[in-house]
């Protein structure tokens, strides 16, 4: 994803996450647009762009947060790294695998974020309440939204990086 | 270099840079950069927040929605520009009522100085209950300033940039406010709950707490002015074995629909010198 297209996309996602999406909350959970974008791009891209966007997206998220800059990046980077190690064709092969990936990836993001909140800032989080009230609804939102986001980005990705075919 | 190795190197570099950024952010060094990046995003965030808030008000209040539908039928004859104008004027009207309520509070508390601000965004993390406003150090806002709305206490300014400030809402799990019960005359601490409510803890066992009792700031500690409404007691939890009782509080402020807040930039804190005098006089009699 080029910077000219990626930065506006992530800025819009962060603005929506800070303004519109809080009004859609179910219990304490809301869709994690930036996490979805990072997961989707890491899934599609064979280069290291997923890592770069995890870093940039996390920083943009933290601009609109009370937490120190970089906390979200730190939670997103391991996900982008692990997903990027696998082959993109694996995800394109079926629908079930991307959904499983979202469930695991989004849950991992929330768990890492909660750990960072607890240990970096001493935030008084109740694990069980946080998981039931925030993490679970958020992950469910993410599972529902991942396929549309992945399809949109896949079109974009295929335009930017046309698949090469041996003749 | 193999692909996996390149990935690992990039991952390592980005991880180190991120840790350095977190350290820089915690020490406040990066605040200028944060301010500079946020400045162009503020107007867009403000517009989106207003739009989302207005849309939510329409869907939440069936009476208002029916009223608007009726009006829309009447306005079919009018041009589209007029419809936009009416919606805009309705927004201004609501802002006017909110501001006039805040002004009433301001005129009753002449020892306090206020800065009125728009809420432009909410915390992107679902675990935190913070909002971002469009006023900062340039407008006299400082860390620690209390934030109120026409309905009561909103929270406290925790971080300030030149043109924006981050407010920790009263219902944030890390928020703790010295409070008192209006009727029971007992004091305690109001803490935020992840589920959005409030809980008053450390209420003495002998206090007669009943549902409906108003909870106000006590002013002790000097962080908030006294007598700002926080909420109302909905239920009480009292066990003989405990040292203190606790109460669930329904906040008067609707934190999900905050649009305008007032920041108290200066106020007269509760005079604790009285207690010093008592201690001194007790010490004096003991000698």
Tab-separated table of C-alpha atoms in Angstrom:
chain	number	residue	atom	x	y	z
A	1	UNK	CA	0.000	0.000	0.000
A	2	UNK	CA	1.527	3.299	-0.998
A	3	UNK	CA	1.897	6.050	1.578
A	4	UNK	CA	-0.369	8.369	-0.437
A	5	UNK	CA	-3.227	5.890	-0.162
A	6	UNK	CA	-2.390	4.170	3.123
A	7	UNK	CA	-2.049	7.219	5.356
A	8	UNK	CA	-5.461	8.711	4.398
A	9	UNK	CA	-7.073	5.276	4.779
A	10	UNK	CA	-5.670	4.807	8.267
A	11	UNK	CA	-6.446	8.417	9.258
A	12	UNK	CA	-10.081	7.969	8.222
A	13	UNK	CA	-10.246	4.650	10.110
A	14	UNK	CA	-8.845	6.258	13.272
A	15	UNK	CA	-11.207	9.250	13.006
A	16	UNK	CA	-14.182	6.895	12.644
A	17	UNK	CA	-12.959	4.855	15.594
A	18	UNK	CA	-12.712	7.975	17.776
A	19	UNK	CA	-15.966	9.622	16.719
A	20	UNK	CA	-18.614	7.423	15.089
A	21	UNK	CA	-17.924	3.887	16.300
A	22	UNK	CA	-18.233	4.670	20.058
A	23	UNK	CA	-21.933	5.329	19.331
A	24	UNK	CA	-22.308	1.765	18.027
A	25	UNK	CA	-20.978	0.134	21.171
A	26	UNK	CA	-22.573	-3.099	22.320
A	27	UNK	CA	-21.762	-3.392	26.012
A	28	UNK	CA	-18.252	-1.880	25.956
A	29	UNK	CA	-17.152	-3.311	22.610
A	30	UNK	CA	-16.887	-1.639	19.238
A	31	UNK	CA	-15.300	-2.580	15.896
A	32	UNK	CA	-11.514	-2.183	15.810
A	33	UNK	CA	-11.159	-0.725	12.321
A	34	UNK	CA	-7.413	-0.181	12.477
A	35	UNK	CA	-6.815	-3.688	13.796
A	36	UNK	CA	-8.937	-5.065	10.949
A	37	UNK	CA	-6.973	-3.079	8.358
A	38	UNK	CA	-3.655	-4.281	9.764
A	39	UNK	CA	-4.818	-7.901	9.953
A	40	UNK	CA	-6.203	-7.770	6.407
A	41	UNK	CA	-3.154	-6.130	4.859
A	42	UNK	CA	-0.751	-8.459	6.679
A	43	UNK	CA	-2.799	-11.352	5.340
A	44	UNK	CA	-2.646	-10.136	1.754
A	45	UNK	CA	0.818	-8.718	1.466
A	46	UNK	CA	3.948	-10.782	0.953
A	47	UNK	CA	6.304	-7.908	1.724
A	48	UNK	CA	6.833	-6.179	5.040
A	49	UNK	CA	4.083	-3.606	4.617
A	50	UNK	CA	1.862	-5.201	7.272
A	51	UNK	CA	4.530	-4.484	9.869
A	52	UNK	CA	4.884	-0.873	8.738
A	53	UNK	CA	1.119	-0.301	8.849
A	54	UNK	CA	0.864	-1.943	12.271
A	55	UNK	CA	3.415	0.608	13.480
A	56	UNK	CA	1.778	3.626	11.796
A	57	UNK	CA	-1.804	2.549	12.560
A	58	UNK	CA	-0.956	1.994	16.220
A	59	UNK	CA	0.608	5.441	16.525
A	60	UNK	CA	-2.421	7.082	14.894
A	61	UNK	CA	-4.733	5.198	17.282
A	62	UNK	CA	-2.765	6.423	20.277
A	63	UNK	CA	-3.030	10.052	19.144
A	64	UNK	CA	-6.683	9.819	20.186
A	65	UNK	CA	-6.061	7.948	23.405
A	66	UNK	CA	-5.119	8.669	26.970
A	67	UNK	CA	-2.436	5.995	26.819
A	68	UNK	CA	1.186	6.783	25.870
A	69	UNK	CA	2.011	6.891	22.147
A	70	UNK	CA	3.127	3.493	20.910
A	71	UNK	CA	1.082	1.187	23.153
A	72	UNK	CA	-1.240	0.147	20.295
A	73	UNK	CA	1.719	-0.272	17.921
A	74	UNK	CA	3.345	-2.585	20.447
A	75	UNK	CA	0.161	-4.673	20.562
A	76	UNK	CA	-0.222	-4.761	16.750
A	77	UNK	CA	3.373	-5.492	15.695
A	78	UNK	CA	3.529	-9.138	16.929
A	79	UNK	CA	0.267	-9.900	15.107
A	80	UNK	CA	1.469	-8.418	11.818
A	81	UNK	CA	4.759	-10.285	12.164
A	82	UNK	CA	3.204	-13.695	12.835
A	83	UNK	CA	0.529	-13.359	10.149
A	84	UNK	CA	3.058	-12.167	7.601
A	85	UNK	CA	5.165	-15.274	8.070
A	86	UNK	CA	2.396	-17.424	6.663
A	87	UNK	CA	1.642	-17.608	2.978
A	88	UNK	CA	-1.127	-15.355	1.652
A	89	UNK	CA	-2.528	-18.165	-0.510
A	90	UNK	CA	-3.512	-20.004	2.652
A	91	UNK	CA	-5.977	-17.245	3.545
A	92	UNK	CA	-7.348	-16.884	0.038
A	93	UNK	CA	-8.136	-20.603	-0.133
A	94	UNK	CA	-11.168	-20.594	2.170
A	95	UNK	CA	-13.458	-18.298	4.136
A	96	UNK	CA	-13.181	-20.149	7.409
A	97	UNK	CA	-9.484	-19.554	7.845
A	98	UNK	CA	-9.660	-15.735	7.687
A	99	UNK	CA	-12.489	-15.793	10.230
A	100	UNK	CA	-10.438	-17.982	12.544
A	101	UNK	CA	-7.502	-15.670	11.991
A	102	UNK	CA	-9.622	-12.631	12.959
A	103	UNK	CA	-10.942	-14.299	16.094
A	104	UNK	CA	-7.434	-15.273	17.229
A	105	UNK	CA	-5.758	-12.081	15.981
A	106	UNK	CA	-8.283	-9.620	17.473
A	107	UNK	CA	-8.365	-11.508	20.787
A	108	UNK	CA	-4.555	-11.533	20.887
A	109	UNK	CA	-4.506	-7.767	20.191
A	110	UNK	CA	-6.908	-7.110	23.082
A	111	UNK	CA	-5.024	-9.393	25.475
A	112	UNK	CA	-1.659	-7.785	24.629
A	113	UNK	CA	-3.233	-4.312	24.941
A	114	UNK	CA	-4.690	-5.169	28.363
A	115	UNK	CA	-1.316	-6.546	29.508
A	116	UNK	CA	0.384	-3.324	28.388
A	117	UNK	CA	-2.267	-1.214	30.128
A	118	UNK	CA	-1.808	-3.182	33.314
A	119	UNK	CA	1.972	-3.260	33.394
A	120	UNK	CA	2.959	-0.020	31.638
A	121	UNK	CA	0.420	2.267	33.250
A	122	UNK	CA	-0.834	0.308	36.272
A	123	UNK	CA	-4.405	0.711	35.009
A	124	UNK	CA	-6.865	-1.007	37.402
A	125	UNK	CA	-8.377	-3.521	34.948
A	126	UNK	CA	-10.532	-6.384	36.075
A	127	UNK	CA	-9.611	-9.231	33.700
A	128	UNK	CA	-12.914	-11.070	33.765
A	129	UNK	CA	-15.043	-7.927	33.483
A	130	UNK	CA	-12.839	-6.502	30.707
A	131	UNK	CA	-12.918	-9.724	28.729
A	132	UNK	CA	-16.672	-10.187	28.961
A	133	UNK	CA	-17.671	-6.552	28.631
A	134	UNK	CA	-15.181	-5.202	26.074
A	135	UNK	CA	-13.026	-7.879	24.441
A	136	UNK	CA	-15.721	-10.387	23.486
A	137	UNK	CA	-18.158	-7.909	21.854
A	138	UNK	CA	-15.240	-6.197	20.051
A	139	UNK	CA	-13.930	-9.490	18.671
A	140	UNK	CA	-17.436	-10.453	17.495
A	141	UNK	CA	-17.721	-7.108	15.674
A	142	UNK	CA	-14.305	-7.732	14.099
A	143	UNK	CA	-15.241	-11.232	12.912
A	144	UNK	CA	-18.356	-9.884	11.197
A	145	UNK	CA	-16.481	-7.041	9.522
A	146	UNK	CA	-13.298	-8.851	8.524
A	147	UNK	CA	-14.500	-10.502	5.300
A	148	UNK	CA	-15.825	-7.225	3.768
A	149	UNK	CA	-12.633	-5.403	4.785
A	150	UNK	CA	-10.472	-8.229	3.406
A	151	UNK	CA	-12.366	-8.288	0.097
A	152	UNK	CA	-12.055	-4.515	-0.328
A	153	UNK	CA	-8.360	-4.522	0.443
A	154	UNK	CA	-7.789	-7.617	-1.739
A	155	UNK	CA	-9.105	-5.708	-4.774
A	156	UNK	CA	-6.867	-2.806	-3.909
A	157	UNK	CA	-3.914	-5.108	-3.317
A	158	UNK	CA	-4.406	-6.926	-6.636
A	159	UNK	CA	-4.405	-3.614	-8.487
A	160	UNK	CA	-1.230	-2.483	-6.776
A	161	UNK	CA	0.525	-5.847	-7.012
A	162	UNK	CA	-0.873	-7.814	-9.982
A	163	UNK	CA	-0.273	-11.537	-9.573
A	164	UNK	CA	2.371	-12.851	-11.947
A	165	UNK	CA	1.499	-15.915	-13.996
A	166	UNK	CA	4.064	-18.118	-15.720
A	167	UNK	CA	3.211	-18.804	-19.368
B	1	UNK	CA	19.098	-12.374	3.382
B	2	UNK	CA	16.234	-14.860	3.642
B	3	UNK	CA	12.683	-13.518	3.777
B	4	UNK	CA	12.081	-14.727	7.362
B	5	UNK	CA	15.307	-13.071	8.525
B	6	UNK	CA	14.403	-9.777	6.860
B	7	UNK	CA	11.023	-9.911	8.606
B	8	UNK	CA	12.656	-10.558	11.945
B	9	UNK	CA	15.098	-7.650	11.522
B	10	UNK	CA	12.300	-5.222	10.520
B	11	UNK	CA	10.134	-6.468	13.372
B	12	UNK	CA	12.994	-5.982	15.844
B	13	UNK	CA	13.765	-2.463	14.616
B	14	UNK	CA	10.128	-1.375	14.756
B	15	UNK	CA	9.757	-2.915	18.217
B	16	UNK	CA	12.751	-0.963	19.534
B	17	UNK	CA	11.514	2.284	17.936
B	18	UNK	CA	8.056	1.727	19.458
B	19	UNK	CA	9.511	1.171	22.926
B	20	UNK	CA	11.546	4.377	22.557
B	21	UNK	CA	8.386	6.242	21.489
B	22	UNK	CA	6.484	4.934	24.531
B	23	UNK	CA	9.319	6.092	26.801
B	24	UNK	CA	9.379	9.497	25.078
B	25	UNK	CA	5.618	9.821	25.318
B	26	UNK	CA	5.552	8.968	29.012
B	27	UNK	CA	8.139	11.655	29.698
B	28	UNK	CA	6.136	14.217	27.700
B	29	UNK	CA	8.875	14.830	25.111
B	30	UNK	CA	6.619	13.912	22.179
B	31	UNK	CA	3.727	16.195	23.161
B	32	UNK	CA	4.737	18.849	20.571
B	33	UNK	CA	4.699	16.302	17.762
B	34	UNK	CA	1.367	14.941	18.959
B	35	UNK	CA	-0.066	18.489	18.971
B	36	UNK	CA	1.223	19.168	15.468
B	37	UNK	CA	-0.280	15.960	14.045
B	38	UNK	CA	-3.602	16.403	15.813
B	39	UNK	CA	-4.123	20.032	14.728
B	40	UNK	CA	-5.288	19.278	11.156
B	41	UNK	CA	-7.376	16.296	12.332
B	42	UNK	CA	-9.361	18.309	14.911
B	43	UNK	CA	-11.920	19.899	12.550
B	44	UNK	CA	-12.696	16.573	10.887
B	45	UNK	CA	-13.030	14.852	14.276
B	46	UNK	CA	-15.339	17.625	15.512
B	47	UNK	CA	-17.589	17.341	12.454
B	48	UNK	CA	-17.791	13.547	12.701
B	49	UNK	CA	-18.552	13.695	16.438
B	50	UNK	CA	-21.346	16.234	15.886
B	51	UNK	CA	-22.784	14.181	13.040
B	52	UNK	CA	-22.665	10.912	14.969
B	53	UNK	CA	-24.156	12.551	18.071
B	54	UNK	CA	-27.008	14.095	16.094
B	55	UNK	CA	-27.716	10.794	14.353
B	56	UNK	CA	-27.805	8.982	17.681
B	57	UNK	CA	-30.189	11.534	19.176
B	58	UNK	CA	-32.537	10.998	16.227
B	59	UNK	CA	-32.576	7.232	16.619
B	60	UNK	CA	-32.753	7.225	20.422
B	61	UNK	CA	-35.764	9.491	20.873
B	62	UNK	CA	-38.819	8.126	19.021
B	63	UNK	CA	-40.859	11.239	19.818
B	64	UNK	CA	-38.264	13.506	18.310
B	65	UNK	CA	-37.940	11.225	15.322
B	66	UNK	CA	-41.706	11.298	14.720
B	67	UNK	CA	-41.662	15.048	15.072
B	68	UNK	CA	-38.845	15.353	12.562
B	69	UNK	CA	-40.641	13.045	10.139
B	70	UNK	CA	-43.735	15.240	10.335
B	71	UNK	CA	-41.649	18.298	9.762
B	72	UNK	CA	-39.919	16.654	6.850
B	73	UNK	CA	-43.305	16.173	5.189
B	74	UNK	CA	-44.109	19.837	5.691
B	75	UNK	CA	-40.743	20.835	4.345
B	76	UNK	CA	-41.049	18.800	1.156
B	77	UNK	CA	-42.094	21.928	-0.645
B	78	UNK	CA	-39.007	23.748	0.447
B	79	UNK	CA	-35.635	23.594	-1.208
B	80	UNK	CA	-32.897	21.284	0.088
B	81	UNK	CA	-30.842	24.193	1.358
B	82	UNK	CA	-33.611	25.212	3.719
B	83	UNK	CA	-33.774	21.701	5.172
B	84	UNK	CA	-30.065	21.754	5.885
B	85	UNK	CA	-30.452	25.159	7.484
B	86	UNK	CA	-33.221	23.932	9.799
B	87	UNK	CA	-31.168	20.964	10.982
B	88	UNK	CA	-28.268	23.311	11.615
B	89	UNK	CA	-30.445	25.717	13.613
B	90	UNK	CA	-31.806	22.871	15.730
B	91	UNK	CA	-28.259	21.900	16.620
B	92	UNK	CA	-27.485	25.480	17.584
B	93	UNK	CA	-30.651	25.620	19.702
B	94	UNK	CA	-29.586	22.557	21.677
B	95	UNK	CA	-26.126	24.001	22.131
B	96	UNK	CA	-27.744	27.227	23.340
B	97	UNK	CA	-29.701	25.433	26.076
B	98	UNK	CA	-26.636	23.509	27.170
B	99	UNK	CA	-24.535	26.662	27.248
B	100	UNK	CA	-27.168	28.671	29.118
B	101	UNK	CA	-27.309	25.954	31.807
B	102	UNK	CA	-23.549	26.082	32.094
B	103	UNK	CA	-23.735	29.875	32.263
B	104	UNK	CA	-26.209	29.624	35.136
B	105	UNK	CA	-23.692	27.498	37.025
B	106	UNK	CA	-20.963	29.991	36.178
B	107	UNK	CA	-22.965	32.973	37.441
B	108	UNK	CA	-23.667	31.152	40.717
B	109	UNK	CA	-19.969	30.386	41.214
B	110	UNK	CA	-18.198	33.681	40.694
B	111	UNK	CA	-14.984	32.431	42.332
B	112	UNK	CA	-14.494	30.028	39.421
B	113	UNK	CA	-13.205	30.695	35.902
B	114	UNK	CA	-14.488	28.637	32.999
B	115	UNK	CA	-13.475	27.688	29.491
B	116	UNK	CA	-16.167	26.088	27.363
B	117	UNK	CA	-15.078	23.390	24.927
B	118	UNK	CA	-16.512	20.990	22.350
B	119	UNK	CA	-15.931	17.256	22.693
B	120	UNK	CA	-14.248	16.316	19.414
B	121	UNK	CA	-13.421	12.648	19.943
B	122	UNK	CA	-13.504	9.701	22.308
B	123	UNK	CA	-10.677	7.427	23.312
B	124	UNK	CA	-9.935	4.892	20.574
B	125	UNK	CA	-9.399	2.248	23.254
B	126	UNK	CA	-12.616	0.625	24.467
B	127	UNK	CA	-11.031	0.069	27.884
B	128	UNK	CA	-10.587	3.762	28.666
B	129	UNK	CA	-13.285	6.338	29.330
B	130	UNK	CA	-11.609	9.488	28.073
B	131	UNK	CA	-12.746	12.266	25.733
B	132	UNK	CA	-10.745	14.815	23.780
B	133	UNK	CA	-11.773	18.481	23.696
B	134	UNK	CA	-10.812	21.315	21.357
B	135	UNK	CA	-9.208	23.561	23.998
B	136	UNK	CA	-5.709	23.393	25.382
B	137	UNK	CA	-2.953	25.366	27.051
B	138	UNK	CA	-3.547	28.273	24.638
B	139	UNK	CA	-6.996	28.685	26.220
B	140	UNK	CA	-5.715	28.373	29.782
B	141	UNK	CA	-6.567	24.707	30.291
B	142	UNK	CA	-4.166	22.880	32.593
B	143	UNK	CA	-3.655	19.341	33.838
B	144	UNK	CA	-5.879	18.740	36.861
B	145	UNK	CA	-8.652	21.161	35.872
B	146	UNK	CA	-12.128	19.754	36.625
B	147	UNK	CA	-14.594	19.401	33.741
B	148	UNK	CA	-18.336	19.840	34.202
B	149	UNK	CA	-21.452	19.901	32.063
B	150	UNK	CA	-24.891	21.369	32.669
B	151	UNK	CA	-25.816	18.116	34.485
B	152	UNK	CA	-22.830	17.698	36.769
B	153	UNK	CA	-19.260	16.502	37.047
B	154	UNK	CA	-17.716	15.152	33.830
B	155	UNK	CA	-14.139	14.404	34.850
B	156	UNK	CA	-10.679	15.849	35.106
B	157	UNK	CA	-8.107	17.068	32.566
B	158	UNK	CA	-5.258	14.558	32.517
B	159	UNK	CA	-3.198	15.723	29.586
B	160	UNK	CA	-2.995	18.968	27.627
B	161	UNK	CA	-1.585	19.985	24.268
B	162	UNK	CA	-1.601	23.511	22.865
B	163	UNK	CA	-4.980	23.159	21.231
B	164	UNK	CA	-6.491	20.002	22.722
B	165	UNK	CA	-6.925	18.321	26.071
B	166	UNK	CA	-7.645	14.777	27.226
B	167	UNK	CA	-10.276	14.386	29.951
B	168	UNK	CA	-10.563	11.288	32.105
B	169	UNK	CA	-14.292	10.828	32.634
B	170	UNK	CA	-15.674	10.206	36.103
B	171	UNK	CA	-16.670	6.670	35.059
B	172	UNK	CA	-13.161	5.680	33.977
B	173	UNK	CA	-11.941	2.745	36.110
B	174	UNK	CA	-8.916	4.783	37.245
B	175	UNK	CA	-10.996	7.757	38.380
B	176	UNK	CA	-11.436	8.298	42.136
B	177	UNK	CA	-13.223	11.355	43.553
B	178	UNK	CA	-13.790	12.434	47.131
B	179	UNK	CA	-17.538	12.736	47.509
B	180	UNK	CA	-20.289	13.170	50.065
B	181	UNK	CA	-23.902	12.106	50.302
B	182	UNK	CA	-26.259	15.051	50.498
B	183	UNK	CA	-28.850	13.567	52.898
B	184	UNK	CA	-26.794	10.997	54.804
B	185	UNK	CA	-24.019	13.564	55.330
B	186	UNK	CA	-21.439	10.807	54.928
B	187	UNK	CA	-18.276	10.924	52.875
B	188	UNK	CA	-16.637	8.375	50.635
B	189	UNK	CA	-14.845	7.862	47.350
B	190	UNK	CA	-16.580	7.584	43.992
B	191	UNK	CA	-14.804	5.290	41.538
B	192	UNK	CA	-15.579	4.550	37.897
B	193	UNK	CA	-16.645	1.146	36.608
B	194	UNK	CA	-15.753	-0.402	33.264
B	195	UNK	CA	-19.474	-0.978	32.635
B	196	UNK	CA	-19.995	2.798	32.675
B	197	UNK	CA	-21.517	3.243	36.116
B	198	UNK	CA	-20.103	4.627	39.353
B	199	UNK	CA	-19.599	3.155	42.794
B	200	UNK	CA	-19.216	5.022	46.054
B	201	UNK	CA	-16.930	3.207	48.453
B	202	UNK	CA	-15.504	3.807	51.925
B	203	UNK	CA	-18.830	5.054	53.307
B	204	UNK	CA	-18.820	4.669	57.122
B	205	UNK	CA	-20.998	1.784	58.377
B	206	UNK	CA	-23.048	4.046	60.665
B	207	UNK	CA	-24.231	6.281	57.796
B	208	UNK	CA	-27.861	5.808	56.785
B	209	UNK	CA	-27.579	5.617	53.009
B	210	UNK	CA	-30.754	5.277	50.975
B	211	UNK	CA	-31.506	5.034	47.263
B	212	UNK	CA	-32.190	8.442	45.787
B	213	UNK	CA	-29.627	10.253	47.905
B	214	UNK	CA	-27.619	12.751	45.840
B	215	UNK	CA	-23.853	12.365	45.598
B	216	UNK	CA	-21.815	15.575	45.434
B	217	UNK	CA	-18.119	16.376	45.321
B	218	UNK	CA	-16.811	16.989	48.839
B	219	UNK	CA	-13.997	19.264	47.723
B	220	UNK	CA	-11.577	17.473	50.028
B	221	UNK	CA	-8.132	17.055	48.532
B	222	UNK	CA	-8.528	20.280	46.574
B	223	UNK	CA	-8.823	18.556	43.179
B	224	UNK	CA	-12.504	19.437	42.649
B	225	UNK	CA	-14.672	22.294	43.899
B	226	UNK	CA	-17.235	21.230	46.499
B	227	UNK	CA	-20.921	20.566	45.776
B	228	UNK	CA	-20.829	19.552	42.112
B	229	UNK	CA	-23.449	16.885	41.438
B	230	UNK	CA	-22.003	13.469	40.529
B	231	UNK	CA	-25.036	11.194	40.617
B	232	UNK	CA	-27.747	9.512	42.627
B	233	UNK	CA	-27.643	6.390	44.803
B	234	UNK	CA	-29.481	3.453	43.205
B	235	UNK	CA	-28.591	0.647	45.631
B	236	UNK	CA	-26.605	0.142	48.820
B	237	UNK	CA	-24.346	-2.777	49.762
B	238	UNK	CA	-23.888	-3.126	53.487
B	239	UNK	CA	-22.442	-6.116	55.318
B	240	UNK	CA	-21.863	-6.319	59.042
B	241	UNK	CA	-18.426	-7.871	58.619
B	242	UNK	CA	-17.153	-5.013	56.454
B	243	UNK	CA	-15.605	-1.837	57.785
B	244	UNK	CA	-17.361	0.300	55.197
B	245	UNK	CA	-20.462	0.146	53.054
B	246	UNK	CA	-20.670	0.909	49.345
B	247	UNK	CA	-23.350	2.220	47.019
B	248	UNK	CA	-24.034	2.010	43.298
B	249	UNK	CA	-24.431	5.454	41.766
B	250	UNK	CA	-26.327	6.426	38.641
B	251	UNK	CA	-24.388	9.327	37.086
B	252	UNK	CA	-26.375	12.437	36.197
B	253	UNK	CA	-24.177	13.068	33.163
B	254	UNK	CA	-24.780	11.008	30.017
B	255	UNK	CA	-21.147	10.284	29.203
B	256	UNK	CA	-22.003	8.721	25.833
B	257	UNK	CA	-23.617	11.891	24.508
B	258	UNK	CA	-21.287	14.587	25.778
B	259	UNK	CA	-21.032	17.414	23.275
B	260	UNK	CA	-20.066	20.504	25.272
B	261	UNK	CA	-18.145	20.707	28.541
B	262	UNK	CA	-16.877	23.508	30.747
B	263	UNK	CA	-13.390	23.398	32.168
B	264	UNK	CA	-12.967	25.082	35.545
B	265	UNK	CA	-9.580	26.719	35.092
B	266	UNK	CA	-9.454	28.207	38.570
B	267	UNK	CA	-11.449	27.744	41.744
B	268	UNK	CA	-11.159	28.305	45.463
B	269	UNK	CA	-10.308	24.906	46.992
B	270	UNK	CA	-11.782	23.850	50.336
B	271	UNK	CA	-9.841	25.629	53.056
B	272	UNK	CA	-7.931	22.900	54.892
B	273	UNK	CA	-6.128	25.445	57.083
B	274	UNK	CA	-8.998	25.046	59.588
B	275	UNK	CA	-7.839	21.489	60.287
B	276	UNK	CA	-4.266	22.701	60.813
B	277	UNK	CA	-5.537	25.168	63.411
B	278	UNK	CA	-7.430	22.380	65.223
B	279	UNK	CA	-4.346	20.149	65.237
B	280	UNK	CA	-2.215	23.018	66.506
B	281	UNK	CA	-4.673	23.891	69.260
B	282	UNK	CA	-4.964	20.215	70.283
B	283	UNK	CA	-1.184	20.036	70.371
B	284	UNK	CA	-1.155	23.225	72.436
B	285	UNK	CA	-3.613	21.913	75.063
B	286	UNK	CA	-1.668	18.690	75.381
B	287	UNK	CA	1.511	20.511	76.370
